[in-house]
Each structure stands twice: as structure tokens, then as C-alpha cells.
PDB file of C-alpha atoms in Angstrom:
ATOM      1  CA  ASP A   1      21.809   4.904 -18.998  1.00 48.00           C
ATOM      2  CA  PHE A   2      24.250   2.043 -19.546  1.00 52.00           C
ATOM      3  CA  ASN A   3      27.146   4.429 -20.376  1.00 60.00           C
ATOM      4  CA  ILE A   4      28.167   2.647 -23.596  1.00 57.00           C
ATOM      5  CA  PRO A   5      31.542   3.958 -24.884  1.00 60.00           C
ATOM      6  CA  ALA A   6      31.362   5.852 -28.181  1.00 61.00           C
ATOM      7  CA  ASP A   7      33.532   3.285 -30.020  1.00 62.00           C
ATOM      8  CA  GLU A   8      31.057   0.530 -29.130  1.00 59.00           C
ATOM      9  CA  HIS A   9      27.858   2.214 -30.377  1.00 58.00           C
ATOM     10  CA  ALA A  10      27.843   0.078 -33.521  1.00 61.00           C
ATOM     11  CA  ASP A  11      28.194  -3.158 -31.552  1.00 63.00           C
ATOM     12  CA  ILE A  12      26.342  -3.550 -28.261  1.00 63.00           C
ATOM     13  CA  SER A  13      26.981  -7.289 -28.011  1.00 69.00           C
ATOM     14  CA  THR A  14      29.066  -6.731 -24.879  1.00 66.00           C
ATOM     15  CA  VAL A  15      26.066  -5.341 -23.003  1.00 71.00           C
ATOM     16  CA  LYS A  16      23.303  -7.252 -24.795  1.00 74.00           C
ATOM     17  CA  LYS A  17      23.021  -9.838 -22.026  1.00 75.00           C
ATOM     18  CA  SER A  18      22.682  -7.100 -19.411  1.00 75.00           C
ATOM     19  CA  LEU A  19      20.064  -5.329 -21.514  1.00 73.00           C
ATOM     20  CA  ASP A  20      18.092  -8.568 -21.946  1.00 77.00           C
ATOM     21  CA  ILE A  21      18.159  -9.260 -18.207  1.00 77.00           C
ATOM     22  CA  ALA A  22      17.093  -5.698 -17.393  1.00 76.00           C
ATOM     23  CA  ALA A  23      14.227  -5.807 -19.903  1.00 72.00           C
ATOM     24  CA  ALA A  24      12.948  -9.080 -18.462  1.00 75.00           C
ATOM     25  CA  ASN A  25      13.177  -7.936 -14.840  1.00 81.00           C
ATOM     26  CA  GLN A  26      11.507  -4.591 -14.409  1.00 86.00           C
ATOM     27  CA  GLN A  27       8.346  -2.989 -13.063  1.00 92.00           C
ATOM     28  CA  PHE A  28       6.707   0.152 -14.421  1.00 90.00           C
ATOM     29  CA  PHE A  29       4.196   2.661 -13.054  1.00 92.00           C
ATOM     30  CA  MET A  30       2.413   5.466 -14.932  1.00 93.00           C
ATOM     31  CA  LEU A  31      -0.058   8.144 -13.846  1.00 92.00           C
ATOM     32  CA  CYS A  32      -2.475  10.657 -15.307  1.00 85.00           C
ATOM     33  CA  SER A  33      -3.289  13.995 -13.608  1.00 83.00           C
ATOM     34  CA  PRO A  34      -3.884  15.327 -10.956  1.00 95.00           C
ATOM     35  CA  VAL A  35      -1.368  13.295  -8.933  1.00 97.00           C
ATOM     36  CA  TYR A  36       2.329  12.543  -8.577  1.00 97.00           C
ATOM     37  CA  LEU A  37       4.282   9.352  -7.905  1.00 98.00           C
ATOM     38  CA  GLN A  38       6.560   8.087  -5.124  1.00 98.00           C
ATOM     39  CA  ILE A  39       8.440   4.759  -4.860  1.00 98.00           C
ATOM     40  CA  ILE A  40       9.367   3.662  -1.309  1.00 98.00           C
ATOM     41  CA  ASN A  41      11.352   0.538  -0.349  1.00 97.00           C
ATOM     42  CA  SER A  42      11.091  -1.558   2.825  1.00 96.00           C
ATOM     43  CA  ALA A  43      13.726   0.582   4.563  1.00 97.00           C
ATOM     44  CA  GLY A  44      11.724   3.768   3.987  1.00 97.00           C
ATOM     45  CA  LYS A  45      14.036   5.166   1.293  1.00 97.00           C
ATOM     46  CA  MET A  46      12.264   6.970  -1.529  1.00 98.00           C
ATOM     47  CA  THR A  47      12.611   8.054  -5.099  1.00 98.00           C
ATOM     48  CA  GLY A  48       9.913  10.519  -6.061  1.00 98.00           C
ATOM     49  CA  PHE A  49       8.520  13.998  -5.771  1.00 98.00           C
ATOM     50  CA  ASN A  50       7.853  15.235  -2.227  1.00 96.00           C
ATOM     51  CA  GLY A  51       5.765  18.268  -3.145  1.00 95.00           C
ATOM     52  CA  THR A  52       8.673  20.643  -3.683  1.00 96.00           C
ATOM     53  CA  SER A  53      11.558  18.624  -5.157  1.00 97.00           C
ATOM     54  CA  VAL A  54      12.543  15.138  -6.301  1.00 97.00           C
ATOM     55  CA  ILE A  55      14.226  12.850  -3.761  1.00 97.00           C
ATOM     56  CA  ASP A  56      16.343  10.132  -5.434  1.00 97.00           C
ATOM     57  CA  GLN A  57      17.508   7.481  -2.955  1.00 97.00           C
ATOM     58  CA  LEU A  58      16.881   4.303  -4.985  1.00 97.00           C
ATOM     59  CA  PRO A  59      19.447   3.683  -7.749  1.00 95.00           C
ATOM     60  CA  GLU A  60      17.329   0.936  -9.312  1.00 94.00           C
ATOM     61  CA  VAL A  61      14.488   3.381 -10.027  1.00 96.00           C
ATOM     62  CA  VAL A  62      14.340   5.442 -13.231  1.00 95.00           C
ATOM     63  CA  TYR A  63      12.096   8.427 -12.433  1.00 97.00           C
ATOM     64  CA  ASP A  64      10.288  11.121 -14.408  1.00 96.00           C
ATOM     65  CA  TYR A  65      11.911  14.308 -13.082  1.00 95.00           C
ATOM     66  CA  ASP A  66       9.733  16.613 -15.211  1.00 95.00           C
ATOM     67  CA  GLU A  67       6.124  15.507 -14.647  1.00 95.00           C
ATOM     68  CA  HIS A  68       6.617  13.110 -11.670  1.00 97.00           C
ATOM     69  CA  LYS A  69       4.158  10.640 -13.194  1.00 96.00           C
ATOM     70  CA  PHE A  70       6.308   7.735 -14.411  1.00 96.00           C
ATOM     71  CA  ALA A  71       8.815   5.376 -12.831  1.00 97.00           C
ATOM     72  CA  SER A  72      10.465   2.112 -13.788  1.00 95.00           C
ATOM     73  CA  ILE A  73      12.267  -0.231 -11.402  1.00 95.00           C
ATOM     74  CA  ILE A  74      15.117  -2.018 -13.173  1.00 91.00           C
ATOM     75  CA  LEU A  75      16.110  -5.301 -11.503  1.00 89.00           C
ATOM     76  CA  PRO A  76      13.950  -4.860  -8.381  1.00 92.00           C
ATOM     77  CA  LEU A  77      15.969  -5.441  -5.212  1.00 87.00           C
ATOM     78  CA  ASP A  78      13.187  -5.219  -2.642  1.00 94.00           C
ATOM     79  CA  THR A  79       9.453  -4.892  -2.080  1.00 94.00           C
ATOM     80  CA  TYR A  80       8.083  -1.432  -2.790  1.00 97.00           C
ATOM     81  CA  LYS A  81       5.195   0.801  -1.810  1.00 98.00           C
ATOM     82  CA  ILE A  82       3.903   2.894  -4.670  1.00 98.00           C
ATOM     83  CA  ARG A  83       2.269   6.099  -3.456  1.00 98.00           C
ATOM     84  CA  VAL A  84      -0.044   8.237  -5.553  1.00 98.00           C
ATOM     85  CA  VAL A  85      -0.349  11.718  -4.028  1.00 98.00           C
ATOM     86  CA  GLY A  86      -3.144  14.081  -5.039  1.00 97.00           C
ATOM     87  CA  THR A  87      -2.401  17.610  -6.288  1.00 96.00           C
ATOM     88  CA  GLY A  88      -6.051  18.651  -6.667  1.00 95.00           C
ATOM     89  CA  THR A  89      -9.623  17.429  -6.955  1.00 96.00           C
ATOM     90  CA  GLY A  90     -10.269  15.012  -9.800  1.00 96.00           C
ATOM     91  CA  THR A  91      -9.739  11.394 -10.861  1.00 96.00           C
ATOM     92  CA  TYR A  92      -6.673   9.484 -12.017  1.00 97.00           C
ATOM     93  CA  THR A  93      -5.916   6.336 -13.991  1.00 97.00           C
ATOM     94  CA  PHE A  94      -2.962   4.216 -12.930  1.00 97.00           C
ATOM     95  CA  PRO A  95      -1.524   1.482 -15.176  1.00 97.00           C
ATOM     96  CA  ALA A  96       1.324  -0.606 -13.760  1.00 97.00           C
ATOM     97  CA  GLY A  97       3.029  -3.837 -14.683  1.00 96.00           C
ATOM     98  CA  ALA A  98       5.860  -6.295 -14.311  1.00 95.00           C
ATOM     99  CA  GLU A  99       7.511  -9.166 -16.160  1.00 90.00           C
ATOM    100  CA  ILE A 100       7.064 -12.541 -14.428  1.00 89.00           C
ATOM    101  CA  ASN A 101       8.614 -15.657 -16.005  1.00 83.00           C
ATOM    102  CA  ASN A 102       8.959 -13.801 -19.322  1.00 84.00           C
ATOM    103  CA  ALA A 103       5.247 -12.954 -19.358  1.00 90.00           C
ATOM    104  CA  PRO A 104       3.777  -9.480 -18.762  1.00 93.00           C
ATOM    105  CA  VAL A 105       1.423  -8.896 -15.833  1.00 96.00           C
ATOM    106  CA  HIS A 106      -0.640  -5.702 -16.029  1.00 96.00           C
ATOM    107  CA  PHE A 107      -2.635  -3.834 -13.363  1.00 97.00           C
ATOM    108  CA  THR A 108      -4.973  -0.889 -13.958  1.00 97.00           C
ATOM    109  CA  ALA A 109      -6.735   1.455 -11.539  1.00 97.00           C
ATOM    110  CA  THR A 110      -9.389   3.473 -13.383  1.00 97.00           C
ATOM    111  CA  ASP A 111     -11.037   6.834 -12.578  1.00 96.00           C
ATOM    112  CA  ILE A 112     -10.026   6.834  -8.906  1.00 97.00           C
ATOM    113  CA  PRO A 113     -11.128   9.994  -7.004  1.00 96.00           C
ATOM    114  CA  THR A 114      -8.445  12.109  -5.371  1.00 96.00           C
ATOM    115  CA  VAL A 115      -8.096  15.492  -3.689  1.00 96.00           C
ATOM    116  CA  LEU A 116      -5.216  17.730  -2.692  1.00 96.00           C
ATOM    117  CA  GLY A 117      -2.964  15.872  -0.240  1.00 96.00           C
ATOM    118  CA  ALA A 118      -4.703  12.482  -0.549  1.00 97.00           C
ATOM    119  CA  VAL A 119      -2.315   9.496  -0.431  1.00 97.00           C
ATOM    120  CA  HIS A 120      -3.198   6.189  -2.090  1.00 98.00           C
ATOM    121  CA  GLU A 121      -0.638   3.451  -1.439  1.00 98.00           C
ATOM    122  CA  TYR A 122      -0.294   0.388  -3.683  1.00 98.00           C
ATOM    123  CA  THR A 123       1.765  -2.708  -2.837  1.00 98.00           C
ATOM    124  CA  PHE A 124       2.017  -5.365  -5.562  1.00 98.00           C
ATOM    125  CA  ASP A 125       2.790  -9.075  -5.219  1.00 97.00           C
ATOM    126  CA  TRP A 126       3.389  -9.627  -8.917  1.00 96.00           C
ATOM    127  CA  LYS A 127       4.025 -13.361  -8.613  1.00 95.00           C
ATOM    128  CA  LEU A 128       0.680 -13.831  -6.855  1.00 97.00           C
ATOM    129  CA  LEU A 129      -1.075 -11.631  -9.405  1.00 97.00           C
ATOM    130  CA  ALA A 130       0.430 -13.711 -12.210  1.00 96.00           C
ATOM    131  CA  THR A 131      -1.440 -16.749 -10.863  1.00 96.00           C
ATOM    132  CA  GLY A 132      -4.788 -14.942 -11.011  1.00 95.00           C
ATOM    133  CA  LYS A 133      -5.033 -14.345  -7.255  1.00 96.00           C
ATOM    134  CA  ASN A 134      -5.490 -11.085  -5.367  1.00 96.00           C
ATOM    135  CA  GLY A 135      -2.058  -9.605  -4.802  1.00 97.00           C
ATOM    136  CA  THR A 136      -2.621  -5.849  -4.757  1.00 98.00           C
ATOM    137  CA  ILE A 137      -2.912  -4.231  -1.326  1.00 96.00           C
ATOM    138  CA  ILE A 138      -4.314  -0.706  -1.441  1.00 97.00           C
ATOM    139  CA  ARG A 139      -4.397   1.711   1.495  1.00 94.00           C
ATOM    140  CA  VAL A 140      -6.185   5.065   1.342  1.00 94.00           C
ATOM    141  CA  ASP A 141      -5.580   8.275   3.290  1.00 93.00           C
ATOM    142  CA  GLN A 142      -8.147  10.446   1.505  1.00 92.00           C
ATOM    143  CA  ASP A 143      -8.005  13.404   3.893  1.00 90.00           C
ATOM    144  CA  GLY A 144      -4.189  13.552   3.885  1.00 92.00           C
ATOM    145  CA  ASP A 145      -3.829  13.488   7.674  1.00 90.00           C
ATOM    146  CA  GLY A 146      -1.106  10.811   7.638  1.00 91.00           C
ATOM    147  CA  VAL A 147      -3.454   8.011   8.754  1.00 86.00           C
ATOM    148  CA  PHE A 148      -4.710   5.369   6.323  1.00 88.00           C
ATOM    149  CA  GLU A 149      -8.411   5.051   7.070  1.00 84.00           C
ATOM    150  CA  SER A 150      -9.202   2.143   4.754  1.00 87.00           C
ATOM    151  CA  GLU A 151      -7.456  -0.862   3.219  1.00 87.00           C
ATOM    152  CA  GLY A 152      -8.374  -3.577   0.724  1.00 90.00           C
ATOM    153  CA  THR A 153      -6.869  -6.417  -1.312  1.00 93.00           C
ATOM    154  CA  PHE A 154      -7.556  -6.652  -5.041  1.00 96.00           C
ATOM    155  CA  GLY A 155      -6.486  -8.364  -8.242  1.00 97.00           C
ATOM    156  CA  LEU A 156      -5.382  -6.808 -11.530  1.00 98.00           C
ATOM    157  CA  THR A 157      -8.059  -4.099 -11.581  1.00 98.00           C
ATOM    158  CA  PHE A 158      -9.249  -1.399  -9.195  1.00 98.00           C
ATOM    159  CA  SER A 159     -12.387   0.580 -10.034  1.00 97.00           C
ATOM    160  CA  VAL A 160     -14.213   3.579  -8.615  1.00 95.00           C
ATOM    161  CA  LYS A 161     -16.803   1.127  -7.208  1.00 94.00           C
ATOM    162  CA  ASP A 162     -14.020  -0.742  -5.380  1.00 94.00           C
ATOM    163  CA  PHE A 163     -12.807   2.595  -4.036  1.00 94.00           C
ATOM    164  CA  GLU A 164     -16.286   3.509  -2.789  1.00 90.00           C
ATOM    165  CA  ASN A 165     -16.677   0.116  -1.092  1.00 87.00           C
ATOM    166  CA  MET A 166     -13.412   0.690   0.772  1.00 85.00           C
ATOM    167  CA  SER A 167     -14.917   3.748   2.451  1.00 77.00           C
ATOM    168  CA  LYS A 168     -17.860   1.744   3.772  1.00 78.00           C
ATOM    169  CA  LYS A 169     -17.093   0.681   7.325  1.00 78.00           C
ATOM    170  CA  VAL A 170     -17.972  -2.655   8.943  1.00 83.00           C
ATOM    171  CA  THR A 171     -17.680  -3.237  12.692  1.00 87.00           C
ATOM    172  CA  LEU A 172     -15.672  -6.337  13.642  1.00 88.00           C
ATOM    173  CA  CYS A 173     -14.491  -8.026  16.797  1.00 92.00           C
ATOM    174  CA  HIS A 174     -10.767  -8.524  16.200  1.00 89.00           C
ATOM    175  CA  TYR A 175      -8.856 -11.365  17.882  1.00 89.00           C
ATOM    176  CA  PRO A 176      -5.118 -10.579  17.533  1.00 85.00           C
ATOM    177  CA  PRO A 177      -3.225 -13.726  16.424  1.00 83.00           C
ATOM    178  CA  GLY A 178      -1.286 -15.131  19.360  1.00 81.00           C
ATOM    179  CA  ASN A 179      -3.057 -12.818  21.780  1.00 81.00           C
ATOM    180  CA  GLU A 180      -6.706 -13.766  21.347  1.00 74.00           C
ATOM    181  CA  ALA A 181      -7.556 -12.611  24.870  1.00 78.00           C
ATOM    182  CA  ASN A 182      -6.866  -9.015  23.868  1.00 85.00           C
ATOM    183  CA  VAL A 183      -9.980  -8.601  21.736  1.00 88.00           C
ATOM    184  CA  GLN A 184     -10.670  -5.243  20.116  1.00 88.00           C
ATOM    185  CA  THR A 185     -13.656  -3.730  18.345  1.00 89.00           C
ATOM    186  CA  LEU A 186     -12.562  -2.344  14.955  1.00 83.00           C
ATOM    187  CA  SER A 187     -14.184  -0.555  12.031  1.00 79.00           C
ATOM    188  CA  VAL A 188     -12.671  -1.654   8.716  1.00 78.00           C
ATOM    189  CA  GLY A 189     -13.408  -1.104   5.049  1.00 71.00           C
ATOM    190  CA  ALA A 190     -15.839  -3.519   3.434  1.00 72.00           C
ATOM    191  CA  ASN A 191     -13.098  -4.957   1.234  1.00 67.00           C
ATOM    192  CA  ALA A 192     -11.014  -5.926   4.274  1.00 74.00           C
ATOM    193  CA  VAL A 193     -13.779  -7.925   5.982  1.00 81.00           C
ATOM    194  CA  LYS A 194     -13.075 -11.214   4.196  1.00 79.00           C
ATOM    195  CA  ALA A 195      -9.412 -11.236   5.259  1.00 80.00           C
ATOM    196  CA  HIS A 196     -10.329 -10.491   8.879  1.00 85.00           C
ATOM    197  CA  LEU A 197     -12.945 -13.250   9.005  1.00 87.00           C
ATOM    198  CA  ALA A 198     -10.391 -15.698   7.577  1.00 85.00           C
ATOM    199  CA  HIS A 199      -8.175 -15.414  10.657  1.00 81.00           C
ATOM    200  CA  GLY A 200     -10.960 -15.678  13.217  1.00 86.00           C
ATOM    201  CA  ASP A 201     -12.500 -12.229  13.601  1.00 90.00           C
ATOM    202  CA  THR A 202     -16.285 -11.933  13.841  1.00 91.00           C
ATOM    203  CA  ILE A 203     -18.761  -9.348  12.589  1.00 89.00           C
ATOM    204  CA  GLY A 204     -20.130  -6.998  15.234  1.00 89.00           C
ATOM    205  CA  SER A 205     -18.776  -5.421  18.391  1.00 89.00           C
ATOM    206  CA  CYS A 206     -16.856  -7.551  20.869  1.00 90.00           C
ATOM    207  CA  PRO A 207     -18.925  -8.846  23.800  1.00 84.00           C
ATOM    208  CA  LYS A 208     -18.141  -7.484  27.219  1.00 74.00           C
ATOM    209  CA  ILE A 209     -16.011 -10.177  28.830  1.00 58.00           C
ATOM    210  CA  LEU A 210     -15.274 -10.243  32.545  1.00 40.00           C
ATOM    211  CA  ASN A 211     -11.585 -10.832  33.168  1.00 41.00           C
ATOM    212  CA  THR A 212     -11.758 -13.502  35.895  1.00 37.00           C
ATOM    213  CA  SER A 213      -7.988 -13.688  36.227  1.00 39.00           C
ATOM    214  CA  THR A 214      -7.999 -10.456  38.215  1.00 39.00           C
ATOM    215  CA  PRO A 215      -9.528 -10.868  41.680  1.00 40.00           C
ATOM    216  CA  LYS A 216     -12.335  -8.537  42.507  1.00 38.00           C
ATOM    217  CA  SER A 217     -11.408  -5.937  45.066  1.00 41.00           C
ATOM    218  CA  THR A 218     -13.161  -6.151  48.405  1.00 41.00           C
ATOM    219  CA  PRO A 219     -14.917  -2.895  49.264  1.00 44.00           C
ATOM    220  CA  ALA A 220     -13.663  -1.265  52.432  1.00 44.00           C
ATOM    221  CA  LYS A 221     -15.892  -1.499  55.472  1.00 45.00           C
ATOM    222  CA  ILE A 222     -17.623   1.716  56.288  1.00 43.00           C
ATOM    223  CA  THR A 223     -18.409   2.173  59.951  1.00 45.00           C
ATOM    224  CA  LYS A 224     -20.612   4.787  61.450  1.00 47.00           C
ATOM    225  CA  GLU A 225     -19.505   6.269  64.746  1.00 48.00           C
ATOM    226  CA  LYS A 226     -22.283   6.385  67.279  1.00 48.00           C
ATOM    227  CA  LYS A 227     -23.037   9.649  68.880  1.00 48.00           C
ATOM    228  CA  LYS A 228     -22.623   9.655  72.604  1.00 45.00           C
TER     229      LYS A 228
END
């Protein structure tokens, strides 16, 4: 991978520093069947299997071309979405990790249900996870229709119980930040409720609010013509 000239195989001191830096600054992702892996950066470029072939647009990603179940990001340049795409009905286990301040940080999703076409998207804030806080955002499109129907924030583990809780819907009145007048009734996964309440949303449907800024229209007068 580092293209070391043949006459330098016995002495790698010239690239040792680069190897040390790469080893200390990488992220890895591994999967068990029946799924495959995609790595997507903030610009929408991807390295991963697309169902028929491997797309390789991210030079910092080392990808498993044969089984499509392993990837390593060497010297991460961006934030990444890690997508786990189902190839059939079953469960998968997903270990992942990173090196933060020369210490390993490990995440594990265990026995997560999937079906053909399901997309589970993981976004990791490894620095936040290293402090013991929740830094894993998971979005689920279980029916594979291109719309994520549930979302939750987790720590270093994700279990089948967490997955089941995500599918449970709670009705909230959502007050968009900076546009609180435009309230909306939403149904969100149980794991997302805490985050919504933290920025001012309330449980239950939004009350019907009369918009007094718009003047009421005056009904037209209806006259009845007298018969002569």
C-alpha cells in the first residue's frame, strides 16, 4: 500500500514515521452477514458496494473488494456516514473503532435485524464517544424506500432492544429553532424524544393556534331580491 521500493524492504526507517501516524489515525468497520458496507463523506462521495459493483471515490478508504464487509479509513479527512445495507433477512453484528489520543475507542452493534434492501446509517463522533458520552447517531430505513423512518443517539453499544425502541413512535409538538411560530406535530422514535425535549419540543400533538396576524375575511353580504 505504501509502495516501498524493493531495495528498501530491509529498512523501512524512511517510512516508519508515516506508518506510525497512519496507525494512530485510522477508523475501522467490520460486518457479519447478511449485509454489505458503504462509506460516504460529507460531499456524498462513496467507497463501497452499490449492489452490483464497488464504487471507489475516497482514496483514504481501504475497502474489502471481495466480501464488501470491511473498511478502514486511514488519516480521516472528513466526517463519514457508514451505511449497512441488508442483502437478506437475518441479523448482523457490527464492530467499529477509532484511535483517539493514542487510545482505542470501540463500538459494537449486536444482533441487529435486517432485511433485503434495509439501510442502517451510522455516524460516529469518536472524540465524544471517548469521553463516555453518546456520540453515535443511527438512522434506520428498514423498508428500503429511501426514507429514514427512525433515528436515535447512542453510546458505544447498540442492541436489538435499542433497535426495537427506535421503531416505537412518540407524538411530539416540534418548535423549529428560530421559527417557533411554525409548530409541527411529529412522530419520532422513542430514542429521539430526549433530544427533542431538550430544545423545547413537548410531548403530544400541537394545540390548534389561531394565527391572529392574518385578519379575518369579512363574509360578503348576501341580498335577496324581492319579487315584484
